[in-house]
Short mmCIF file of C-alpha atoms and ligand atoms in Angstrom, two decimals:
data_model
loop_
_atom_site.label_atom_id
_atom_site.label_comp_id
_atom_site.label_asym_id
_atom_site.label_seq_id
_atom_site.Cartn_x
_atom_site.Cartn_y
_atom_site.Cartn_z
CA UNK A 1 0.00 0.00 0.00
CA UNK A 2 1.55 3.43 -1.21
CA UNK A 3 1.82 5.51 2.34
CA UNK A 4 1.24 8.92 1.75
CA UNK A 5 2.96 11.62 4.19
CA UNK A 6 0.10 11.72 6.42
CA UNK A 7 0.73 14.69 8.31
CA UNK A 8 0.37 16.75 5.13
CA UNK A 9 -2.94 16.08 4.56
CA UNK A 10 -4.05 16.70 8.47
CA UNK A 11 -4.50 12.82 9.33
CA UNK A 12 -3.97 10.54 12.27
CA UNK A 13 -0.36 8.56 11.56
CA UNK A 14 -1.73 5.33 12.44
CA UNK A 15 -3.75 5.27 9.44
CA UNK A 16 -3.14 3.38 6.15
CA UNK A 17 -3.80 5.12 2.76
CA UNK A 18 -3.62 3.58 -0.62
CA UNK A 19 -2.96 6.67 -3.54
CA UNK A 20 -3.75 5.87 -6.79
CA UNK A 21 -1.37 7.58 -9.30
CA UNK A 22 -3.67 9.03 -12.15
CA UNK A 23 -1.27 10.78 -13.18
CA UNK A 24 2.35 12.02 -12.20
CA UNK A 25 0.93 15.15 -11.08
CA UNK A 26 -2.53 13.87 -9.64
CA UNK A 27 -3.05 11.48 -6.97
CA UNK A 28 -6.00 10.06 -5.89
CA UNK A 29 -5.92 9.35 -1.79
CA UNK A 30 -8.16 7.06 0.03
CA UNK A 31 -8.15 5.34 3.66
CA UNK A 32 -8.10 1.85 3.85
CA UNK A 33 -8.70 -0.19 6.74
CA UNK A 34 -7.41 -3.41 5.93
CA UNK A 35 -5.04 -5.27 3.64
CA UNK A 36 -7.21 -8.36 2.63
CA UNK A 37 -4.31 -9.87 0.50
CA UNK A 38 -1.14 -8.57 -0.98
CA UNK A 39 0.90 -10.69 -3.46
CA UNK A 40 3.06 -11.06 -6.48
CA UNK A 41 1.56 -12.67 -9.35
CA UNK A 42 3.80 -14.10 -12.08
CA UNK A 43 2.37 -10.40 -13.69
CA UNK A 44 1.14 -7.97 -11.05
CA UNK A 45 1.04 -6.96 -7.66
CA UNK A 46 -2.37 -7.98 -6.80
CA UNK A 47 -3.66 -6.06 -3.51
CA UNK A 48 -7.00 -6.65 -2.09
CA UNK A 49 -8.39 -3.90 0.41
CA UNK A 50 -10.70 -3.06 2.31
CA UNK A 51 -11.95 0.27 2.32
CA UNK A 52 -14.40 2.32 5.03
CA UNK A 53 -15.74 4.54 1.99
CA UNK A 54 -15.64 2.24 -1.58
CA UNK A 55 -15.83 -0.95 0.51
CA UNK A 56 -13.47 -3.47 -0.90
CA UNK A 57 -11.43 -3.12 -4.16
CA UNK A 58 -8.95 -5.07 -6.40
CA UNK A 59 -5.58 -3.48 -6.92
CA UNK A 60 -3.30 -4.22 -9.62
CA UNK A 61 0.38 -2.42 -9.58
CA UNK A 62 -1.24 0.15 -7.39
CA UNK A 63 -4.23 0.85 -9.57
CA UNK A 64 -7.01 0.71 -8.42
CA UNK A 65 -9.41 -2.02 -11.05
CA UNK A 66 -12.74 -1.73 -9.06
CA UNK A 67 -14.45 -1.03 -5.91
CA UNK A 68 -17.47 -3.03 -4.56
CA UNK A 69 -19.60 0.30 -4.06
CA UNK A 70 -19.54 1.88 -7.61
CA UNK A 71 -18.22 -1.06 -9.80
CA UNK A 72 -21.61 -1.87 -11.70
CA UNK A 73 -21.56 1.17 -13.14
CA UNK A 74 -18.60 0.39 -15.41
CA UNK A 75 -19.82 -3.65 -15.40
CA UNK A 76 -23.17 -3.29 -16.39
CA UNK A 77 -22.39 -0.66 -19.29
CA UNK A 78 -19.81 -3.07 -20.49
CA UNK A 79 -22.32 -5.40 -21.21
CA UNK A 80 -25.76 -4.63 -21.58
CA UNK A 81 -25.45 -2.16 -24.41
CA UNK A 82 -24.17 -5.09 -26.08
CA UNK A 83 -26.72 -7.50 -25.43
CA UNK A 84 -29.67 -5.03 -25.29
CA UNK A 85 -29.08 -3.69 -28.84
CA UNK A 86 -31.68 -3.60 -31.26
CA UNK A 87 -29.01 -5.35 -33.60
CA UNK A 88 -29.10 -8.59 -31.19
CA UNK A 89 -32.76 -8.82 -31.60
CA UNK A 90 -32.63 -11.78 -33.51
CA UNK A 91 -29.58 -13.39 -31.80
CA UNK A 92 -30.74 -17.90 -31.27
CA UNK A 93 -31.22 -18.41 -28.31
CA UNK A 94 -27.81 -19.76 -26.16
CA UNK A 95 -25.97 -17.09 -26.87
CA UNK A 96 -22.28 -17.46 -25.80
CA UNK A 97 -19.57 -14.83 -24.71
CA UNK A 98 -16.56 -14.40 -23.95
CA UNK A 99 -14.41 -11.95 -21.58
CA UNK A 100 -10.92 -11.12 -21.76
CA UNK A 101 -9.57 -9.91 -18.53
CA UNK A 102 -12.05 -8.79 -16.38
CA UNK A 103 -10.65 -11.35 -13.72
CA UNK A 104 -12.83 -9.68 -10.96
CA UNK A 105 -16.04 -11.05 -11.98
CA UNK A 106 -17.99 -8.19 -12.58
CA UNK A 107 -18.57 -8.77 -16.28
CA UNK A 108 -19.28 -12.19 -15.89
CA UNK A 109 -21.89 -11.51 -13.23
CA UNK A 110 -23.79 -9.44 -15.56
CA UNK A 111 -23.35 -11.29 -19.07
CA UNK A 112 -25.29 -14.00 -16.78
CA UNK A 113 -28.13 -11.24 -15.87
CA UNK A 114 -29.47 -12.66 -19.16
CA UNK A 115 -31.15 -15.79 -19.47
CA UNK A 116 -30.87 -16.45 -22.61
CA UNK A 117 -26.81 -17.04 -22.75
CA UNK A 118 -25.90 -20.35 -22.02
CA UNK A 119 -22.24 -20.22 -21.47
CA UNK A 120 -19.88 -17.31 -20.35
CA UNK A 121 -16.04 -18.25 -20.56
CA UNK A 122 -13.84 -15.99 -18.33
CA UNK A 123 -10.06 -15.73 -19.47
CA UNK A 124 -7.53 -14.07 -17.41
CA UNK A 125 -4.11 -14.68 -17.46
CA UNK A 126 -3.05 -14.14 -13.89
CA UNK A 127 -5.02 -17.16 -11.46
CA UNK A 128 -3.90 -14.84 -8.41
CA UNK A 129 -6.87 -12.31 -9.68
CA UNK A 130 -9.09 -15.35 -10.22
CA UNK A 131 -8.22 -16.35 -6.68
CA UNK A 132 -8.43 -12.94 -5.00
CA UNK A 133 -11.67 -12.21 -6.36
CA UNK A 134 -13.20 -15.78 -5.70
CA UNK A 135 -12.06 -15.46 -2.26
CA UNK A 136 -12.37 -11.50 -1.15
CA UNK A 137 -14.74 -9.83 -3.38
CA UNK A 138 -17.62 -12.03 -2.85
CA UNK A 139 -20.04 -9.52 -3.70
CA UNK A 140 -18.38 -8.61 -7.20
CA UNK A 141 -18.11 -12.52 -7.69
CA UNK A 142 -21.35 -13.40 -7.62
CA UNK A 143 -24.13 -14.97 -9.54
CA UNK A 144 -26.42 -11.72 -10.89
CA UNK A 145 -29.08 -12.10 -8.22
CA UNK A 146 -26.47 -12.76 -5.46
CA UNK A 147 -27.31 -16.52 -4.58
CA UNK A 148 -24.48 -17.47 -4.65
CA UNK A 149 -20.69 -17.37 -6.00
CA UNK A 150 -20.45 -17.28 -9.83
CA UNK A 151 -18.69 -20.79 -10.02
CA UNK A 152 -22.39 -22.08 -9.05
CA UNK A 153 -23.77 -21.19 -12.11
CA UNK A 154 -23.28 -24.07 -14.87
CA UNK A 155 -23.12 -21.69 -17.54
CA UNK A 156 -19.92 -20.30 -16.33
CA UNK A 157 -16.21 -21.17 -17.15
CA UNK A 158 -12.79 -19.93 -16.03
CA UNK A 159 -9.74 -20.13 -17.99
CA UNK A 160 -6.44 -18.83 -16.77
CA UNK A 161 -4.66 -17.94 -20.13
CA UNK A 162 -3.18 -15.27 -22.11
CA UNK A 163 -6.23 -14.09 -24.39
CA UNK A 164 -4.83 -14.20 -27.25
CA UNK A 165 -3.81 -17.67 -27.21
CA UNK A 166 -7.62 -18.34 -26.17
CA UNK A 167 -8.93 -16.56 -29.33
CA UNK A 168 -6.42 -18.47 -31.52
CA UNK A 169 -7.97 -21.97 -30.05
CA UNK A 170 -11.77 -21.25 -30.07
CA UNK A 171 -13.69 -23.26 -32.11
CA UNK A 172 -17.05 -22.33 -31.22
CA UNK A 173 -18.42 -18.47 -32.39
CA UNK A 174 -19.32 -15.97 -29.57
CA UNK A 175 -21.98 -13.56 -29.76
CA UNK A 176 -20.29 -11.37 -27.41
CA UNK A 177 -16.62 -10.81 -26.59
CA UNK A 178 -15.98 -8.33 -23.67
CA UNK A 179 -12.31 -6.60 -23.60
CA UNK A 180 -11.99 -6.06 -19.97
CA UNK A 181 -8.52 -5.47 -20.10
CA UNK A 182 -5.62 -3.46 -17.73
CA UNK A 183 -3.95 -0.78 -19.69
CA UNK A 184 -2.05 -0.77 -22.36
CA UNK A 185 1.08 -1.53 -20.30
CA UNK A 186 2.43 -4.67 -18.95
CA UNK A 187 0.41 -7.93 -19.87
CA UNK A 188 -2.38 -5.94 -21.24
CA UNK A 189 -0.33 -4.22 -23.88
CA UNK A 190 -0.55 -7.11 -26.75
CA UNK A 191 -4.88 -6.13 -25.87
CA UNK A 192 -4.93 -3.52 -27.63
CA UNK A 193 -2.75 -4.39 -31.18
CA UNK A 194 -4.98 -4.87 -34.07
CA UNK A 195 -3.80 -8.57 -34.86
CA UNK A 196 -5.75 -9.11 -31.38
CA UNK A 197 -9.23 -7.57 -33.07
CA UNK A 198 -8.93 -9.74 -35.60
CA UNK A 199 -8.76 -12.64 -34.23
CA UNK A 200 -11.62 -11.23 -31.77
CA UNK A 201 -13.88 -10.76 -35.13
CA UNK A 202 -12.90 -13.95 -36.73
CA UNK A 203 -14.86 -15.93 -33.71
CA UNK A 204 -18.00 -13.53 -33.76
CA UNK A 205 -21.24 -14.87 -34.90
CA UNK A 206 -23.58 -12.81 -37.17
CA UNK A 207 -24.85 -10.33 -35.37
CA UNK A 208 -22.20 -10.18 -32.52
CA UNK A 209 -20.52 -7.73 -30.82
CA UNK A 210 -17.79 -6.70 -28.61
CA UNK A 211 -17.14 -4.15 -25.57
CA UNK A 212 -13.63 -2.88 -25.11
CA UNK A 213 -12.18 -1.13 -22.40
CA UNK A 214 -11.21 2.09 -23.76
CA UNK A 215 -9.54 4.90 -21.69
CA UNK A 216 -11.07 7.89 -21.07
CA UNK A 217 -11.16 10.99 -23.55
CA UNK A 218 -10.35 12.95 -21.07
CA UNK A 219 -7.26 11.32 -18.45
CA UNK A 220 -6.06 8.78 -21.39
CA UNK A 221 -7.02 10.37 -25.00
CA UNK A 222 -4.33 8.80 -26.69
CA UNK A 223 -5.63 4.99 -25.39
CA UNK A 224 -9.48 6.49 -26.35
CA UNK A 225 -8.53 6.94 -29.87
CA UNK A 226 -6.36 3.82 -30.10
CA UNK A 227 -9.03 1.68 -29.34
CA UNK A 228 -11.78 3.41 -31.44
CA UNK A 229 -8.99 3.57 -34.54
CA UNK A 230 -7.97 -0.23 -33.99
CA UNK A 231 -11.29 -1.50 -33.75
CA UNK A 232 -12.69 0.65 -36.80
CA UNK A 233 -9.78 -0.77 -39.21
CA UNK A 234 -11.45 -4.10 -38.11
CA UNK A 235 -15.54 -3.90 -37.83
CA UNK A 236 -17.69 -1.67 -39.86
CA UNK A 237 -19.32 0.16 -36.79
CA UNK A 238 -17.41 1.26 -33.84
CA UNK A 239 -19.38 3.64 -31.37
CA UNK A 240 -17.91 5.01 -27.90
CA UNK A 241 -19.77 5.09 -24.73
CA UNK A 242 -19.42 6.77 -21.08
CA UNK A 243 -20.25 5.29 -18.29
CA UNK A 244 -20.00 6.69 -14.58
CA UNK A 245 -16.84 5.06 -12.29
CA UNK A 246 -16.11 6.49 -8.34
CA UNK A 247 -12.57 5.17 -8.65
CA UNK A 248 -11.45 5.91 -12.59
CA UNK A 249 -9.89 9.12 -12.90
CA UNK A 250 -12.19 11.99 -13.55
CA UNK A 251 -15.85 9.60 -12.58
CA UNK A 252 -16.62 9.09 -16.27
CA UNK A 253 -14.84 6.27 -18.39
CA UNK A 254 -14.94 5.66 -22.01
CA UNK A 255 -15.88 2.10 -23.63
CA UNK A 256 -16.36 1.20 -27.41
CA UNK A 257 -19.08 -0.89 -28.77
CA UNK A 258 -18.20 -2.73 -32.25
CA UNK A 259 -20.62 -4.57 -34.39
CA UNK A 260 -21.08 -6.44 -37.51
CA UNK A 261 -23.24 -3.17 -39.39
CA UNK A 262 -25.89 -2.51 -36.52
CA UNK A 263 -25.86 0.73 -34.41
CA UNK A 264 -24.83 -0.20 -30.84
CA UNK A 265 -26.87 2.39 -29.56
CA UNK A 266 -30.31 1.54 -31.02
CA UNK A 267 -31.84 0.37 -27.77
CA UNK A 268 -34.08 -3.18 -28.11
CA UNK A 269 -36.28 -1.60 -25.39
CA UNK A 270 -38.19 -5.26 -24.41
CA UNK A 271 -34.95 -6.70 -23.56
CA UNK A 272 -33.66 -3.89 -21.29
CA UNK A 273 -36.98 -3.40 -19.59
CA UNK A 274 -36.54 -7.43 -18.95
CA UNK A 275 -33.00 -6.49 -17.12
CA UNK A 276 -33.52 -6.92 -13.43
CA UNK A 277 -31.81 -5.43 -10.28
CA UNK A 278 -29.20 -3.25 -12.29
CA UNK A 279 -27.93 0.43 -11.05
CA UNK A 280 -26.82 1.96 -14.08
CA UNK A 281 -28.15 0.49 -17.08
CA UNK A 282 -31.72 1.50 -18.50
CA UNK A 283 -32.96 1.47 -22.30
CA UNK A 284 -32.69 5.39 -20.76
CA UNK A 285 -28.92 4.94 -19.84
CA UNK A 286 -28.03 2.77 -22.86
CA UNK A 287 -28.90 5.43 -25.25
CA UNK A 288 -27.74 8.28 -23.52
CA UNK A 289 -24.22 6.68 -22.74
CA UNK A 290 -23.38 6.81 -26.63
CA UNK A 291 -24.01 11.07 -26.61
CA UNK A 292 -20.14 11.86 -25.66
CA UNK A 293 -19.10 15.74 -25.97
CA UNK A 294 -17.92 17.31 -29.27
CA UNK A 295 -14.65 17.45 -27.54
CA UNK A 296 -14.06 13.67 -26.88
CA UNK A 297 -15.65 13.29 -30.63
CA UNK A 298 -13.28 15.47 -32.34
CA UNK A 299 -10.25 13.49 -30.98
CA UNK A 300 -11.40 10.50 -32.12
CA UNK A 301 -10.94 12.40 -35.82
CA UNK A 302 -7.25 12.57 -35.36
CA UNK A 303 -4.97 9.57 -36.25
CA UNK A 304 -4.06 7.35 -32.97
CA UNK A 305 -0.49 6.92 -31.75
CA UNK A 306 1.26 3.86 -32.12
CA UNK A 307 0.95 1.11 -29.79
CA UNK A 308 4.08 1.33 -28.54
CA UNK A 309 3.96 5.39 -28.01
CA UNK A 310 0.91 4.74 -26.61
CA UNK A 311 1.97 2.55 -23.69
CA UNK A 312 5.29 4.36 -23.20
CA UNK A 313 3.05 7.70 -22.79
CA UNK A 314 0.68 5.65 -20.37
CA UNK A 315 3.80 4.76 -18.11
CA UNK A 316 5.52 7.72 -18.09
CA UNK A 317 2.16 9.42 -17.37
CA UNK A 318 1.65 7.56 -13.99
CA UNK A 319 5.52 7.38 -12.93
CA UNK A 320 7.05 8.41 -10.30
CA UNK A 321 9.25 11.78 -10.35
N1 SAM B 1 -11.77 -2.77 -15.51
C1 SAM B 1 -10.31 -2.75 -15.33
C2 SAM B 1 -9.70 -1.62 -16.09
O1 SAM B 1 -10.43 -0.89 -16.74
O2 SAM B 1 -8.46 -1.43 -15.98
C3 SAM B 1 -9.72 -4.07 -15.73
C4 SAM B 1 -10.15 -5.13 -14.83
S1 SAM B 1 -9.47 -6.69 -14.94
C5 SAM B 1 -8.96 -6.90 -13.33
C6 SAM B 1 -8.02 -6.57 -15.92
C7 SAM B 1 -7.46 -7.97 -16.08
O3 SAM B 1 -6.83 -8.17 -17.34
C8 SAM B 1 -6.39 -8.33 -15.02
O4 SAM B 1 -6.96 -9.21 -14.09
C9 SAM B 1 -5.26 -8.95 -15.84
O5 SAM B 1 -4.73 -10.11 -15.21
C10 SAM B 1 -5.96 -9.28 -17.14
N2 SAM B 1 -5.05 -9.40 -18.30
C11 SAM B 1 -4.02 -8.59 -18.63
N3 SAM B 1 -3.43 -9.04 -19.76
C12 SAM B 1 -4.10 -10.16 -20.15
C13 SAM B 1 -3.97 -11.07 -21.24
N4 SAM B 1 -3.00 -10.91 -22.16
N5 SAM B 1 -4.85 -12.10 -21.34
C14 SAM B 1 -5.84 -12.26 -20.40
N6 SAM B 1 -6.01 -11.43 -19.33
C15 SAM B 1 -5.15 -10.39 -19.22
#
C-alpha cells in the first residue's frame, strides 16, 4: 500500500492510505482499513483492500481495477449495451460470450443477468486475480441475483490464459466478446494491437458484438482513440460510450461498442426493460451513454499513436518523479 505523508494532509499517523497515481501530477488518496491480501503474481502486484468509503477493491500495480460500491456502473455498461441492442434482436437463443480480462467477476456476473446465454467463458491470465476475487470480493463474484458465488452457475467457465492464445484456439463463435482489459502496459499491452481484433472478429457470430475497455477521452485520449482507430480498421461500426466510475480518474470512463453493421446504440427496449436489479443500465442509460461531448468526438478524428507510443506515454504518465 503506497503511504502517503500523512501529516500533510491533516491525518492521524496510524492510518493506512492507498494513492492511486492518475497521473504524475494527480493522486488520488483514500483510507483503507485493511489489507485483505497482498501478493506477487507471475504479472502484477495484486492487492485486495478493504476500504471504510468504496468498501473493498482489487488493486493491480497500485491501480485501483474496481471497488465493490460503484463497480456496476462500469460492469453493467460493459455489457448490456451489447446484449440489449436492437441489432441482437434476432440473436438464437444460447448465446455465448466471452471476456478477456475482467478477472474480478464483474462482467461475468452481468453477461449472466441474461437468461438467454448459455455459457460465459472468463479468461484471465493471472489465477492470483481469479483467486483474490473468488475469495475476497464475494459480492463482485457473484451470480447476478447474489445466490451465490459465480462458479455455481453451470453456464460459467474460467480459464487462466493469455487471451490471445484463447482466441487463436476457439472453435465455437461468440456472440459477445468483452475486452476487460488493464492498460495498455504490462500484460495488457498485446490487448490492444490490431492482430488481437482480428482474431476477436474472426470468432464472432452474425450479429455479434464486442465491448472494449477504452480509456477515457479525457485522463487517457491517446488509449481512447487507439481503441476506437484499432477496432474501426477491423468492424464496420465502432461507437464510444461513457459510463460513470467512483474510482477511474475523472468519474466518467470511455468504452467502445463494435458490431457487424448494426448501431450499438439503437436500444431493443423489451430486452432492457426485462434487465432486473441493475444500477446503471436502463434502455434510458443505454442510449444516452453513446451522446459523448464534441470534444471527446473530435479526438477520435485525429490519427491514434502507435501502440508502442501509446503505452510508453501511459507509463511515463503515472511514474514516479
Ligand atoms: N476494468 C479494469 C480496467 O479498466 O483497468 C480491468 C479489470 S481486470 C482486473 C483486468 C485484467 O486483465 C487483469 O486481471 C489482468 O490479469 C488481465 N489481463 C491482462 N493481460 C491479459 C492477457 N493478455 N490475457 C488475459 N487477461 C489479461
Amino acid at each position: 500500500v503506497s503511504e502517503v505523508r500523512v501529516n500533510d494532509l491533516g491525518l492521524s499517523d496510524d492510518e493506512k492510505w492507498l494513492t492511486d497515481r492518475w497521473a504524475n501530477d494527480i493522486l488520488w488518496t483514500i483510507r483503507v482499513r485493511r489489507v485483505l491480501r497482498e501478493v506477487q503474481s507471475d504479472y502484477q502486484r495484486v492487492q485486495v483492500l478493504d476500504t471504510p468509503r468504496l468498501g473493498r477493491m482489487l488493486v493491480l500495480d497500485g491501480n485501483i481495477q474496481c471497488a465493490e460500491a460503484d463497480e456496476a456502473g462500469y460492469h453493467e455498461m460493459i455489457v448490456h449495451p451489447a446484449l440489449c441492442r436492437r441489432g441482437a434482436r434476432d440473436q438464437i437463443a444460447g448465446r455465448r460470450a466471452l471476456i478477456i480480462g475482467g478477472g474480478d467477476g464483474g462482467a461475468a456476473r452481468e453477461i449472466l443477468r441474461h437468461p438467454d446465454v448459455s455459457r460465459v467463458d472468463l479468461v484471465d491470465i493471472d489465477a492470483e486475480v481469479i483467486r483474490a476475487a473468488r475469495e475476497l470480493l464475494p459480492r463482485i463474484w457473484q451470480r447476478p441475483h447474489g445466490d451465490g458465488p459465480l462458479d455455481d452457475d453451470p453456464r460459467f467457465h474460467v480459464h487462466c490464459v493469455d487471451g490471445i492464445g484463447f482466441l487463436e484456439a476457439v472453435k465455437e463463435p461468440y456472440d459477445l466478446v468483452v475486452v476487460d482489459a488493464s492498460d495498455p502496459v504490462g500484460p495488457g499491452a498485446q490487448l490492444y494491437a490490431e492482430r488481437f481484433y482480428r482474431l476477436i472478429r474472426g470468432v464472432l457470430r452474425d450479429g455479434g458484438a464486442v465491448a472494449v475497455q477504452g480509456g477515457s477521452f479525457w485522463y487517457l485520449p491517446e488509449v481512447f482513440k487507439l481503441v476506437y482507430h484499432r477496432l474501426s480498421s477491423v468492424f464496420p461500426m465502432v461507437k464510444p460510450l461513457s459510463c460513470f466510475t467512483a474510482v477511474y480518474p475523472g468519474g466518467v470512463w470511455n468504452l467502445h461498442l463494435a458490431t457487424l453493421g448494426d448501431d450499438p446504440a439503437c436500444v431493443d427496449e423489451a430486452r432492457a426493460a426485462r434487465l432486473s436489479g441493475c444500477q446503471f443500465y436502463s434502455a434510458e442509460t443505454h442510449a444516452s451513454a453513446f451522446v459523448l461531448p464534441p470534444v471527446a468526438m473530435e479526438l477520435l478524428e485525429q490519427e491514434p499513436l502507435a501502440l508502442d507510443e501509446v503505452s510508453a506515454r501511459v507509463e511515463r504518465l503515472t511514474a514516479k518523479d
